[in-house]
Amino acid sequence: MRGASRAVRREGKRLALVPTMGALHEGHLSLVRAARAACDVVAASIFVNPTQFGPNEDLAKYPRSFERDCEMLEREGVEFVFAPSVEEMYPAGAVTWVTVEELSGKLDGGSRPGHFRGVTTVVAKLFHIVEPDKAFFGQKDAAQVAIIRRMVRDLNLAVEIVVCPIVREADGLAMSSRNAYLGPEERKRALVLHRALVRVQRMVEAGERDVGPLSAAGIYEFARESSVRLDYFEIVNPDTLDPVEDVSRGALVAVAAYVGATRLIDNILLGPAKSDNHEGH
Ligand code: PAF
């Protein structure tokens, strides 16, 4: 992979990396298309990274569809697929980690201890192996995005992070490889995540700025869908992941919930309130 990537760069071409864990869907393809538009050559990695799964999580049953994924990537004109083995990525005796302190314990990091340490370690390794000019990530993993951006900044990594919008099914469910776990009834109940976010967005559009009533309204949607277990519903600064008290300057509204045994996440980004843009002018 490194040889191929250096050959691309020797020709003066710009290389994009789309890191994935496979089980590709339209969300991933939107990243590939953005990469294609921004760079001359596109590489995608497919690696189900064991270090970002907790001991009781779904590593063993995580959906794997390598042949289908490769066909999809080929149809999109992706030049390189990097699909290393676990032994290649984590040779025996590997004890070095990349940790973004503080942020890694927030949002999903609070409920999935060690998850983001696994993510930042493997993403740092992918960046070193592929040496891309730009790397493409989905906004659906909002905490991951904040943490990877911070890692790139703190470690002076020579890669530009590009974040692409969430891709949704027609009824609003955010696309996720884990949606494949949902039975038909669960699939319907999973819509509560999007419903709660839309409710908050409408309140903000109607002028509400205080996080208290906004959170309460979002959480209330979950109370009405009692078969779905809320993990967190938080309104935070999208860069620091710290809670905010009001959303006038923009905020990330992030949610995680268990639909049956399946943990789903979703979020919306609220922009700064229009009236605030004119303050002091
Ligand atoms: O978002 C993902 O699919 C994974 O967390 C990533 C970035 C490929 C690292 O394993």
XYZ file of N, CA and C and ligand atoms in Angstrom:
853
model
N 0.837 -1.196 0.000
C 0.000 0.000 0.000
C 0.871 1.244 0.000
N 1.919 1.191 0.824
C 2.776 2.385 0.903
C 3.496 2.621 -0.420
N 3.944 1.512 -1.060
C 4.605 1.627 -2.362
C 3.658 2.250 -3.382
N 2.422 1.763 -3.393
C 1.434 2.266 -4.358
C 1.157 3.736 -4.105
N 1.040 4.085 -2.845
C 0.704 5.461 -2.487
C 1.861 6.414 -2.851
N 3.089 5.945 -2.608
C 4.244 6.814 -2.944
C 4.368 6.990 -4.452
N 4.042 5.921 -5.201
C 4.097 6.020 -6.666
C 3.093 7.078 -7.146
N 1.915 7.089 -6.544
C 0.883 8.073 -6.908
C 1.401 9.474 -6.641
N 2.008 9.642 -5.489
C 2.446 10.986 -5.100
C 3.665 11.439 -5.918
N 4.502 10.462 -6.331
C 5.653 10.815 -7.190
C 5.190 11.390 -8.521
N 3.993 10.947 -8.951
C 3.440 11.483 -10.210
C 2.776 12.841 -9.996
N 2.855 13.347 -8.767
C 2.267 14.657 -8.470
C 0.763 14.598 -8.323
N 0.224 13.389 -8.102
C -1.236 13.253 -7.963
C -1.630 13.313 -6.495
N -2.866 13.783 -6.263
C -3.360 13.853 -4.889
C -4.121 12.580 -4.543
N -3.822 12.052 -3.353
C -4.401 10.763 -2.943
C -5.406 10.958 -1.813
N -6.584 10.347 -1.978
C -7.612 10.378 -0.928
C -7.684 9.021 -0.251
N -7.992 9.032 1.055
C -8.251 7.777 1.776
C -9.650 7.822 2.369
N -10.403 6.737 2.138
C -11.706 6.572 2.791
C -11.575 5.356 3.718
N -11.369 5.595 5.020
C -11.228 4.452 5.932
C -12.603 3.859 6.255
N -12.740 2.541 6.156
C -14.028 1.899 6.480
C -13.770 0.590 7.214
N -14.863 0.069 7.778
C -14.811 -1.282 8.333
C -15.622 -2.225 7.432
N -15.829 -1.823 6.173
C -16.573 -2.670 5.236
C -18.064 -2.601 5.497
N -18.797 -3.647 4.992
C -20.276 -3.654 5.053
C -20.786 -2.319 4.506
N -20.332 -2.013 3.309
C -20.528 -0.665 2.761
C -21.980 -0.393 2.405
N -22.356 0.870 2.548
C -23.702 1.328 2.177
C -23.558 2.707 1.527
N -24.685 3.310 1.200
C -24.662 4.595 0.484
C -23.882 5.674 1.246
N -23.879 5.596 2.578
C -23.116 6.569 3.367
C -21.639 6.501 3.003
N -21.109 5.270 2.944
C -19.697 5.111 2.555
C -19.483 5.605 1.124
N -20.452 5.275 0.250
C -20.263 5.655 -1.158
C -20.261 7.173 -1.313
N -20.994 7.868 -0.435
C -20.965 9.338 -0.508
C -19.562 9.850 -0.158
N -18.874 9.153 0.744
C -17.492 9.537 1.074
C -16.570 9.271 -0.124
N -16.786 8.116 -0.756
C -15.965 7.760 -1.914
C -16.158 8.794 -3.030
N -17.422 9.211 -3.228
C -17.685 10.181 -4.321
C -17.069 11.545 -3.985
N -17.125 11.930 -2.726
C -16.496 13.205 -2.331
C -14.984 13.108 -2.520
N -14.416 11.946 -2.197
C -12.973 11.727 -2.348
C -12.582 11.810 -3.818
N -13.402 11.159 -4.645
C -13.173 11.147 -6.104
C -13.163 12.576 -6.649
N -14.113 13.394 -6.147
C -14.236 14.767 -6.649
C -13.050 15.634 -6.203
N -12.464 15.289 -5.048
C -11.435 16.174 -4.478
C -10.011 15.762 -4.839
N -9.813 14.485 -5.189
C -8.443 13.987 -5.393
C -8.331 13.236 -6.710
N -7.078 12.957 -7.137
C -6.859 12.263 -8.410
C -7.021 10.755 -8.259
N -6.624 10.251 -7.090
C -6.622 8.810 -6.868
C -7.282 8.543 -5.511
N -8.104 7.482 -5.473
C -8.827 7.177 -4.223
C -8.428 5.783 -3.723
N -8.093 5.725 -2.444
C -7.862 4.441 -1.775
C -8.926 4.298 -0.697
N -9.470 3.079 -0.560
C -10.395 2.808 0.548
C -9.779 1.697 1.377
N -9.888 1.805 2.697
C -9.420 0.690 3.523
C -10.632 -0.042 4.070
N -10.495 -1.355 4.156
C -11.533 -2.196 4.756
C -10.837 -2.984 5.860
N -11.168 -2.657 7.099
C -10.515 -3.345 8.218
C -11.436 -3.257 9.424
N -11.950 -4.390 9.853
C -12.785 -4.420 11.059
C -11.801 -4.413 12.231
N -11.690 -3.252 12.833
C -10.605 -2.997 13.776
C -10.939 -3.533 15.174
N -10.285 -4.631 15.594
C -10.692 -5.254 16.862
C -10.504 -4.349 18.074
N -9.532 -3.424 18.006
C -9.226 -2.652 19.214
C -10.273 -1.585 19.524
N -11.221 -1.350 18.620
C -12.257 -0.363 18.947
C -13.546 -1.018 19.422
N -13.502 -2.351 19.597
C -14.666 -3.077 20.120
C -14.382 -3.462 21.567
N -15.359 -3.265 22.431
C -15.231 -3.693 23.822
C -15.422 -5.201 23.915
N -15.076 -5.798 25.087
C -15.147 -7.259 25.226
C -16.562 -7.810 25.009
N -17.605 -7.025 25.323
C -18.963 -7.553 25.148
C -19.651 -6.960 23.922
N -18.859 -6.434 22.998
C -19.467 -5.822 21.814
C -19.495 -6.801 20.629
N -19.876 -6.250 19.451
C -20.271 -7.121 18.341
C -19.148 -7.433 17.337
N -17.877 -7.485 17.802
C -16.764 -7.734 16.869
C -16.986 -9.011 16.046
N -17.340 -10.111 16.722
C -17.437 -11.401 16.015
C -18.556 -11.374 14.990
N -19.662 -10.697 15.330
C -20.792 -10.755 14.382
C -20.898 -9.504 13.511
N -19.916 -8.602 13.615
C -19.974 -7.378 12.798
C -20.098 -7.787 11.320
N -21.036 -7.175 10.557
C -21.261 -7.659 9.177
C -20.012 -7.545 8.313
N -19.717 -8.645 7.607
C -18.550 -8.648 6.707
C -19.018 -9.078 5.314
N -18.695 -8.264 4.311
C -19.151 -8.568 2.938
C -18.065 -8.098 1.971
N -16.880 -8.713 2.121
C -15.693 -8.210 1.430
C -15.841 -8.179 -0.096
N -16.354 -9.302 -0.667
C -16.446 -9.366 -2.144
C -17.387 -8.280 -2.658
N -18.546 -8.175 -1.986
C -19.545 -7.179 -2.396
C -18.972 -5.763 -2.234
N -18.279 -5.532 -1.132
C -17.667 -4.212 -0.888
C -16.706 -3.860 -2.022
N -15.874 -4.847 -2.422
C -14.889 -4.587 -3.482
C -15.588 -4.263 -4.791
N -16.684 -4.990 -5.075
C -17.431 -4.695 -6.313
C -17.973 -3.269 -6.278
N -18.526 -2.890 -5.114
C -19.087 -1.533 -4.998
C -17.988 -0.479 -5.203
N -16.821 -0.741 -4.627
C -15.724 0.234 -4.737
C -15.202 0.296 -6.161
N -15.183 -0.862 -6.807
C -14.714 -0.897 -8.194
C -15.660 -0.097 -9.089
N -16.970 -0.284 -8.837
C -17.965 0.473 -9.635
C -17.785 1.976 -9.465
N -17.304 2.388 -8.275
C -17.088 3.830 -8.030
C -15.733 4.294 -8.558
N -14.974 3.354 -9.131
C -13.683 3.728 -9.711
C -12.567 3.898 -8.687
N -12.737 3.285 -7.506
C -11.677 3.366 -6.484
C -10.453 2.593 -6.977
N -9.286 3.227 -6.917
C -8.090 2.603 -7.482
C -7.486 1.543 -6.559
N -7.509 1.806 -5.236
C -6.850 0.883 -4.310
C -7.770 0.512 -3.151
N -7.799 -0.797 -2.844
C -8.445 -1.238 -1.612
C -7.338 -1.801 -0.723
N -7.235 -1.261 0.470
C -6.252 -1.747 1.446
C -7.011 -2.544 2.499
N -6.786 -3.844 2.526
C -7.538 -4.703 3.445
C -6.556 -5.592 4.205
N -5.892 -5.030 5.197
C -4.872 -5.806 5.919
C -5.514 -6.822 6.857
N -4.703 -7.796 7.281
C -5.175 -8.745 8.294
C -4.961 -8.121 9.674
N -5.589 -8.717 10.674
C -5.408 -8.231 12.049
C -3.940 -8.374 12.458
N -3.317 -9.483 12.042
C -1.914 -9.733 12.437
C -0.983 -8.690 11.817
N -1.349 -8.242 10.609
C -0.507 -7.250 9.929
C -0.627 -5.896 10.627
N -1.837 -5.559 11.046
C -2.039 -4.255 11.693
C -1.549 -4.276 13.136
N -1.737 -5.425 13.813
C -1.333 -5.523 15.223
C -0.416 -6.732 15.392
N 0.874 -6.595 14.987
C 1.789 -7.739 15.156
C 1.933 -8.080 16.638
N 2.223 -9.334 16.911
C 2.365 -9.783 18.299
C 3.304 -8.829 19.028
N 2.932 -8.430 20.219
C 3.790 -7.554 21.022
C 3.510 -6.075 20.814
N 2.555 -5.734 19.958
C 2.241 -4.306 19.749
C 1.626 -3.732 21.028
N 2.266 -2.707 21.568
C 1.788 -2.142 22.846
C 1.667 -0.617 22.767
N 1.737 -0.065 21.556
C 1.730 1.391 21.408
C 0.343 1.866 20.995
N -0.132 2.888 21.684
C -1.476 3.414 21.425
C -1.415 4.899 21.134
N -2.387 5.374 20.388
C -2.575 6.819 20.212
C -3.867 7.167 20.942
N -3.749 8.040 21.931
C -4.936 8.396 22.719
C -5.133 9.895 22.709
N -6.317 10.333 22.363
C -6.680 11.735 22.495
C -7.355 11.851 23.866
N -6.594 12.392 24.832
C -7.095 12.461 26.206
C -8.380 13.289 26.263
N -9.125 13.147 27.317
C -10.344 13.914 27.620
C -11.453 13.651 26.604
N -11.268 14.077 25.357
C -12.358 13.905 24.385
C -12.760 12.434 24.254
N -11.787 11.545 24.390
C -12.061 10.122 24.165
C -12.968 9.512 25.223
N -13.206 10.244 26.311
C -14.108 9.717 27.347
C -15.515 10.293 27.218
N -15.746 11.104 26.179
C -17.050 11.768 26.064
C -17.960 11.056 25.053
N -19.238 11.362 25.114
C -20.256 10.750 24.237
C -20.040 9.223 24.178
N -19.784 8.691 22.990
C -19.647 7.226 22.897
C -18.505 6.709 23.751
N -17.498 7.546 23.956
C -16.363 7.136 24.780
C -16.782 6.894 26.224
N -17.868 7.559 26.666
C -18.377 7.333 28.024
C -18.998 5.955 28.146
N -19.727 5.530 27.109
C -20.409 4.230 27.191
C -19.566 3.099 26.635
N -18.537 3.433 25.858
C -17.715 2.386 25.238
C -16.247 2.637 25.603
N -15.864 2.310 26.864
C -14.491 2.615 27.301
C -13.462 1.978 26.356
N -12.467 2.758 25.972
C -11.403 2.230 25.107
C -11.728 2.311 23.621
N -12.995 2.598 23.294
C -13.388 2.610 21.877
C -12.552 3.604 21.074
N -12.479 4.843 21.560
C -11.799 5.854 20.750
C -10.285 5.675 20.730
N -9.736 5.041 21.752
C -8.308 4.725 21.716
C -8.038 3.758 20.563
N -8.940 2.818 20.372
C -8.809 1.886 19.244
C -8.951 2.606 17.915
N -9.909 3.547 17.859
C -10.137 4.283 16.606
C -8.920 5.140 16.269
N -8.447 5.922 17.239
C -7.338 6.836 16.916
C -6.059 6.052 16.604
N -5.866 4.940 17.274
C -4.666 4.139 16.984
C -4.718 3.610 15.553
N -5.852 3.035 15.172
C -5.894 2.443 13.824
C -5.901 3.529 12.751
N -6.563 4.649 13.024
C -6.597 5.718 12.008
C -5.204 6.329 11.861
N -4.489 6.497 12.961
C -3.109 7.009 12.859
C -2.257 6.038 12.040
N -2.429 4.740 12.287
C -1.661 3.747 11.534
C -2.030 3.806 10.045
N -3.322 3.921 9.753
C -3.747 4.006 8.339
C -3.155 5.246 7.676
N -3.137 6.349 8.409
C -2.556 7.580 7.844
C -1.060 7.389 7.555
N -0.355 6.692 8.441
C 1.082 6.479 8.224
C 1.339 5.521 7.069
N 0.475 4.543 6.921
C 0.687 3.549 5.858
C 0.319 4.136 4.491
N -0.842 4.802 4.441
C -1.368 5.263 3.144
C -0.818 6.648 2.777
N -0.499 7.437 3.775
C -0.010 8.808 3.555
C -0.911 9.596 2.598
N -2.217 9.679 2.911
C -3.121 10.384 1.999
C -2.996 11.897 2.157
N -3.385 12.631 1.097
C -3.479 14.086 1.213
C -4.736 14.467 1.986
N -5.815 13.719 1.709
C -7.085 14.002 2.391
C -7.703 12.681 2.833
N -8.409 12.722 3.974
C -9.124 11.531 4.437
C -10.565 11.916 4.712
N -11.485 11.001 4.377
C -12.916 11.312 4.364
C -13.653 10.504 5.431
N -14.412 11.221 6.267
C -15.166 10.589 7.353
C -16.609 11.095 7.323
N -17.510 10.292 7.894
C -18.930 10.663 7.912
C -19.289 11.414 9.187
N -20.139 12.399 9.039
C -20.611 13.193 10.181
C -21.431 12.345 11.161
N -21.913 11.176 10.701
C -22.717 10.363 11.617
C -21.919 10.042 12.883
N -20.608 9.804 12.714
C -19.756 9.531 13.876
C -19.173 10.850 14.352
N -20.015 11.704 14.905
C -19.617 13.088 15.204
C -18.487 13.146 16.239
N -18.541 12.278 17.240
C -17.490 12.301 18.265
C -16.170 11.824 17.651
N -16.262 10.799 16.815
C -15.061 10.291 16.118
C -14.415 11.410 15.299
N -15.260 12.190 14.630
C -14.756 13.290 13.804
C -14.000 14.302 14.672
N -14.593 14.689 15.802
C -13.949 15.681 16.683
C -12.608 15.141 17.179
N -12.592 13.860 17.526
C -11.388 13.262 18.119
C -10.294 13.097 17.064
N -10.667 12.693 15.864
C -9.659 12.538 14.804
C -9.109 13.907 14.405
N -9.985 14.898 14.333
C -9.490 16.251 14.009
C -8.486 16.726 15.053
N -8.799 16.441 16.320
C -7.895 16.874 17.387
C -6.567 16.123 17.298
N -6.637 14.837 16.995
C -5.404 14.044 16.859
C -4.527 14.611 15.738
N -5.159 14.936 14.606
C -4.408 15.458 13.453
C -3.749 16.786 13.815
N -4.499 17.618 14.547
C -3.955 18.910 14.952
C -2.813 18.724 15.944
N -3.076 17.907 16.996
C -2.093 17.769 18.074
C -0.813 17.093 17.607
N -0.915 16.174 16.646
C 0.272 15.426 16.190
C 0.829 15.957 14.872
N 0.314 17.116 14.417
C 0.807 17.730 13.162
C 0.784 16.745 12.006
N -0.255 15.949 11.911
C -0.312 14.982 10.812
C -0.619 15.730 9.516
N 0.055 15.300 8.441
C -0.050 16.052 7.173
C -1.203 15.522 6.335
N -2.386 15.545 6.906
C -3.554 15.061 6.169
C -4.708 16.011 6.463
N -5.510 16.280 5.421
C -6.684 17.134 5.632
C -7.894 16.240 5.875
N -8.621 16.534 6.941
C -9.819 15.739 7.264
C -11.027 16.389 6.599
N -11.740 15.599 5.810
C -12.956 16.095 5.155
C -14.141 15.314 5.736
N -15.153 16.052 6.175
C -16.309 15.413 6.816
C -17.528 15.576 5.908
N -18.207 14.472 5.636
C -19.351 14.488 4.709
C -20.651 14.290 5.499
N -21.749 14.893 4.997
C -23.021 14.849 5.736
C -23.561 13.433 5.910
N -24.424 13.278 6.896
C -25.084 11.986 7.147
C -25.980 11.650 5.958
N -25.938 10.394 5.541
C -26.862 9.933 4.486
C -27.963 9.141 5.184
N -29.226 9.472 4.850
C -30.370 8.859 5.540
C -31.218 8.031 4.582
N -31.906 7.033 5.141
C -32.938 6.328 4.390
C -34.086 7.314 4.161
N -35.033 6.940 3.273
C -36.125 7.862 2.929
C -36.911 8.290 4.173
N -37.027 7.388 5.172
C -37.811 7.732 6.370
C -36.974 8.412 7.460
N -35.719 8.713 7.191
C -34.913 9.487 8.139
C -33.867 8.687 8.891
N -33.975 7.359 8.898
C -32.980 6.562 9.641
C -31.583 6.776 9.042
N -30.636 7.132 9.900
C -29.260 7.341 9.417
C -28.687 6.009 8.948
N -28.025 6.013 7.792
C -27.457 4.755 7.286
C -26.314 4.293 8.186
N -26.296 2.997 8.437
C -25.279 2.415 9.307
C -25.155 0.946 8.951
N -23.929 0.430 9.031
C -23.762 -1.006 8.783
C -24.550 -1.801 9.813
N -24.730 -1.255 11.009
C -25.436 -1.974 12.074
C -26.947 -2.023 11.846
N -27.486 -1.237 10.897
C -28.920 -1.337 10.607
C -29.275 -2.750 10.134
N -28.268 -3.460 9.596
C -28.502 -4.834 9.109
C -28.946 -5.758 10.248
N -28.640 -5.407 11.491
C -29.042 -6.244 12.635
C -30.528 -6.128 12.946
N -31.184 -5.056 12.471
C -32.546 -4.745 12.930
C -33.587 -5.636 12.250
N -34.480 -6.225 13.058
C -35.652 -6.907 12.504
C -36.660 -5.849 12.074
N -37.755 -6.275 11.370
C -38.712 -5.287 10.839
C -39.328 -4.388 11.917
N -39.662 -4.970 13.079
C -40.261 -4.160 14.158
C -39.237 -3.170 14.730
N -38.028 -3.689 14.935
C -36.950 -2.835 15.470
C -36.636 -1.698 14.495
N -36.684 -2.015 13.215
C -36.392 -1.016 12.178
C -37.348 0.181 12.328
N -38.636 -0.129 12.629
C -39.619 0.957 12.826
C -39.301 1.738 14.092
N -38.983 0.995 15.161
C -38.737 1.664 16.446
C -37.473 2.532 16.401
N -36.535 2.133 15.519
C -35.266 2.873 15.422
C -35.471 4.313 14.951
N -36.636 4.586 14.364
C -36.885 5.946 13.856
C -36.967 6.974 14.966
N -37.082 6.492 16.215
C -37.178 7.443 17.332
C -35.914 8.319 17.424
N -34.779 7.797 17.017
C -33.553 8.621 17.103
C -33.711 9.873 16.235
N -34.109 9.659 14.992
C -34.256 10.786 14.076
C -35.390 11.697 14.529
N -36.504 11.069 15.003
C -37.671 11.861 15.451
C -37.265 12.826 16.568
N -36.489 12.335 17.502
C -36.072 13.178 18.641
C -35.205 14.339 18.160
N -34.329 14.062 17.202
C -33.446 15.122 16.685
C -34.242 16.161 15.910
N -35.210 15.695 15.118
C -36.038 16.626 14.331
C -36.849 17.510 15.280
N -37.331 16.905 16.363
C -38.112 17.675 17.328
C -37.264 18.833 17.888
N -36.033 18.520 18.246
C -35.129 19.554 18.785
C -34.871 20.623 17.711
N -34.620 20.163 16.511
C -34.333 21.122 15.419
C -35.516 22.078 15.218
N -36.742 21.528 15.252
C -37.930 22.385 15.043
C -38.046 23.413 16.164
N -37.757 22.981 17.402
C -37.835 23.930 18.529
C -36.813 25.045 18.358
N -35.627 24.681 17.871
C -34.593 25.703 17.653
C -35.047 26.650 16.542
N -35.628 26.085 15.491
C -36.128 26.935 14.399
C -37.217 27.885 14.894
N -37.969 27.422 15.912
C -39.042 28.259 16.470
C -38.502 29.251 17.504
N -37.185 29.223 17.754
C -36.590 30.254 18.603
C -36.054 29.775 19.942
N -36.259 28.499 20.290
C -35.748 28.006 21.584
C -34.216 27.911 21.526
N -33.550 28.383 22.568
C -32.076 28.334 22.601
C -31.549 27.573 23.818
N -32.379 27.461 24.860
C -31.933 26.825 26.110
C -31.843 25.314 25.958
N -30.734 24.769 26.419
C -30.540 23.330 26.305
C -31.529 22.552 27.182
N -31.930 23.135 28.316
C -32.852 22.423 29.228
C -34.085 21.902 28.504
N -34.935 22.798 27.967
C -36.137 22.340 27.276
C -35.841 21.532 26.007
N -34.738 21.845 25.341
C -34.417 21.097 24.116
C -34.093 19.639 24.454
N -33.239 19.441 25.464
C -32.902 18.072 25.879
C -34.137 17.347 26.374
N -34.935 18.057 27.177
C -36.125 17.420 27.759
C -37.044 16.918 26.640
N -37.205 17.724 25.587
C -38.097 17.333 24.493
C -37.539 16.118 23.756
N -36.227 16.105 23.534
C -35.608 14.967 22.850
C -35.760 13.700 23.683
N -35.478 13.817 24.982
C -35.540 12.642 25.860
C -36.987 12.150 25.977
N -37.936 13.093 25.946
C -39.358 12.727 26.035
C -39.762 11.811 24.869
N -39.208 12.060 23.671
C -39.518 11.180 22.526
C -39.139 9.731 22.862
N -38.033 9.559 23.597
C -37.602 8.208 23.963
C -38.512 7.612 25.035
N -39.019 8.471 25.925
C -39.932 7.970 26.960
C -41.181 7.396 26.284
N -41.562 7.981 25.164
C -42.759 7.503 24.442
C -42.478 6.219 23.651
N -41.224 5.905 23.468
C -40.842 4.692 22.713
C -40.059 3.812 23.684
N -40.782 3.276 24.687
C -40.085 2.722 25.850
C -39.288 1.458 25.513
N -39.553 0.842 24.361
C -38.788 -0.370 24.021
C -37.371 -0.021 23.556
N -37.118 1.261 23.293
C -35.764 1.668 22.893
C -35.067 2.265 24.118
N -33.880 1.750 24.429
C -33.177 2.214 25.635
C -32.179 3.303 25.275
N -32.443 4.492 25.816
C -31.564 5.627 25.530
C -30.228 5.436 26.234
N -29.134 5.633 25.501
C -27.808 5.586 26.114
C -27.435 7.019 26.514
N -27.411 7.938 25.551
C -27.224 9.351 25.908
C -27.968 10.228 24.917
N -28.368 11.392 25.383
C -28.911 12.438 24.505
C -28.229 13.709 24.979
N -27.278 14.226 24.192
C -26.462 15.335 24.696
C -26.377 16.461 23.680
N -26.312 17.660 24.206
C -26.150 18.838 23.344
C -24.816 19.467 23.739
N -23.869 19.439 22.788
C -22.473 19.743 23.142
C -21.828 20.647 22.095
N -20.663 21.163 22.457
C -19.816 21.871 21.496
C -19.221 20.812 20.540
N -19.387 20.985 19.225
C -18.952 19.929 18.298
C -17.437 19.699 18.276
N -16.641 20.669 18.755
C -15.182 20.492 18.742
C -14.655 19.900 20.039
N -15.202 20.392 21.177
C -14.685 19.932 22.474
C -15.530 18.790 23.054
N -16.735 18.614 22.542
C -17.722 17.642 23.026
C -18.178 17.953 24.458
N -17.896 19.172 24.938
C -18.367 19.589 26.257
C -19.813 20.076 26.154
N -20.616 19.835 27.207
C -22.000 20.300 27.185
C -22.067 21.821 27.034
N -23.088 22.301 26.335
C -23.314 23.746 26.242
C -24.628 24.050 26.966
N -24.787 25.319 27.346
C -26.020 25.679 28.054
C -27.074 26.221 27.123
N -26.623 26.870 26.067
C -27.588 27.279 25.042
C -26.948 27.123 23.678
N -27.802 27.114 22.646
C -27.311 26.696 21.332
C -27.110 27.887 20.382
N -27.087 29.109 20.949
C -26.994 30.301 20.099
C -25.783 30.284 19.178
N -24.679 29.730 19.677
C -23.459 29.731 18.857
C -23.307 28.442 18.057
N -24.365 27.675 17.965
C -24.301 26.397 17.263
C -24.001 25.284 18.254
N -24.362 24.073 17.913
C -24.144 22.938 18.821
C -24.335 21.636 18.053
N -23.825 20.593 18.672
C -24.047 19.236 18.160
C -25.070 18.572 19.074
N -26.145 18.076 18.487
C -27.136 17.314 19.262
C -26.892 15.848 18.909
N -26.434 15.083 19.883
C -25.994 13.708 19.595
C -26.769 12.726 20.455
N -27.102 11.600 19.851
C -27.892 10.600 20.563
C -27.342 9.207 20.278
N -27.426 8.343 21.293
C -27.126 6.917 21.117
C -28.198 6.145 21.854
N -28.665 5.052 21.265
C -29.726 4.270 21.911
C -29.636 2.818 21.459
N -30.130 1.938 22.330
C -30.175 0.515 22.011
C -31.563 0.157 21.509
N -31.629 -0.351 20.287
C -32.884 -0.878 19.744
C -32.709 -2.388 19.793
N -33.352 -3.044 20.768
C -33.009 -4.443 21.041
C -31.548 -4.470 21.476
N -30.756 -5.343 20.824
C -29.338 -5.433 21.205
C -28.470 -4.495 20.366
N -29.089 -3.782 19.438
C -28.304 -2.986 18.490
C -28.154 -1.551 18.969
N -26.902 -1.110 19.070
C -26.661 0.273 19.503
C -26.527 1.152 18.270
N -27.401 2.163 18.193
C -27.388 3.079 17.048
C -27.038 4.477 17.534
N -26.410 5.258 16.640
C -26.130 6.658 16.966
C -26.649 7.545 15.842
N -26.893 8.811 16.183
C -27.321 9.780 15.176
C -27.045 11.171 15.756
N -27.089 12.181 14.937
C -26.865 13.541 15.446
C -27.320 14.567 14.427
N -27.470 15.803 14.896
C -27.619 16.940 13.977
C -26.686 18.048 14.464
N -26.229 18.820 13.500
C -25.407 19.990 13.821
C -26.307 21.206 13.718
N -26.389 21.992 14.788
C -27.155 23.238 14.736
C -26.170 24.359 14.427
N -26.507 25.187 13.448
C -25.636 26.328 13.129
C -25.854 27.438 14.141
N -24.987 28.471 14.118
C -25.198 29.609 15.011
C -26.525 30.285 14.688
N -27.214 30.789 15.730
C -28.509 31.460 15.507
C -28.295 32.696 14.642
N -29.227 32.932 13.706
C -29.066 34.040 12.738
C -28.920 35.382 13.458
N -29.768 35.588 14.510
C -29.733 36.884 15.197
C -28.356 37.134 15.815
N -27.671 36.035 16.251
C -26.357 36.198 16.870
C -25.320 36.713 15.874
N -25.515 36.378 14.580
C -24.538 36.830 13.576
C -24.487 38.333 13.484
N -25.598 38.983 13.891
C -25.660 40.430 13.718
C -25.292 41.163 15.013
N -25.061 40.391 16.082
C -24.738 41.029 17.351
C -23.525 41.936 17.198
N -23.646 43.160 17.702
C -22.507 44.055 17.706
C -22.231 44.736 16.381
N -23.037 44.441 15.354
C -22.797 45.080 14.060
C -23.640 46.343 13.925
O -15.903 4.886 11.184
C -15.420 3.754 11.019
O -15.883 2.950 10.211
C -14.222 3.316 11.850
O -14.299 3.847 13.145
C -12.885 3.678 11.200
C -12.714 5.175 11.062
C -12.788 3.009 9.826
C -11.721 3.171 12.066
O -11.759 1.802 12.222
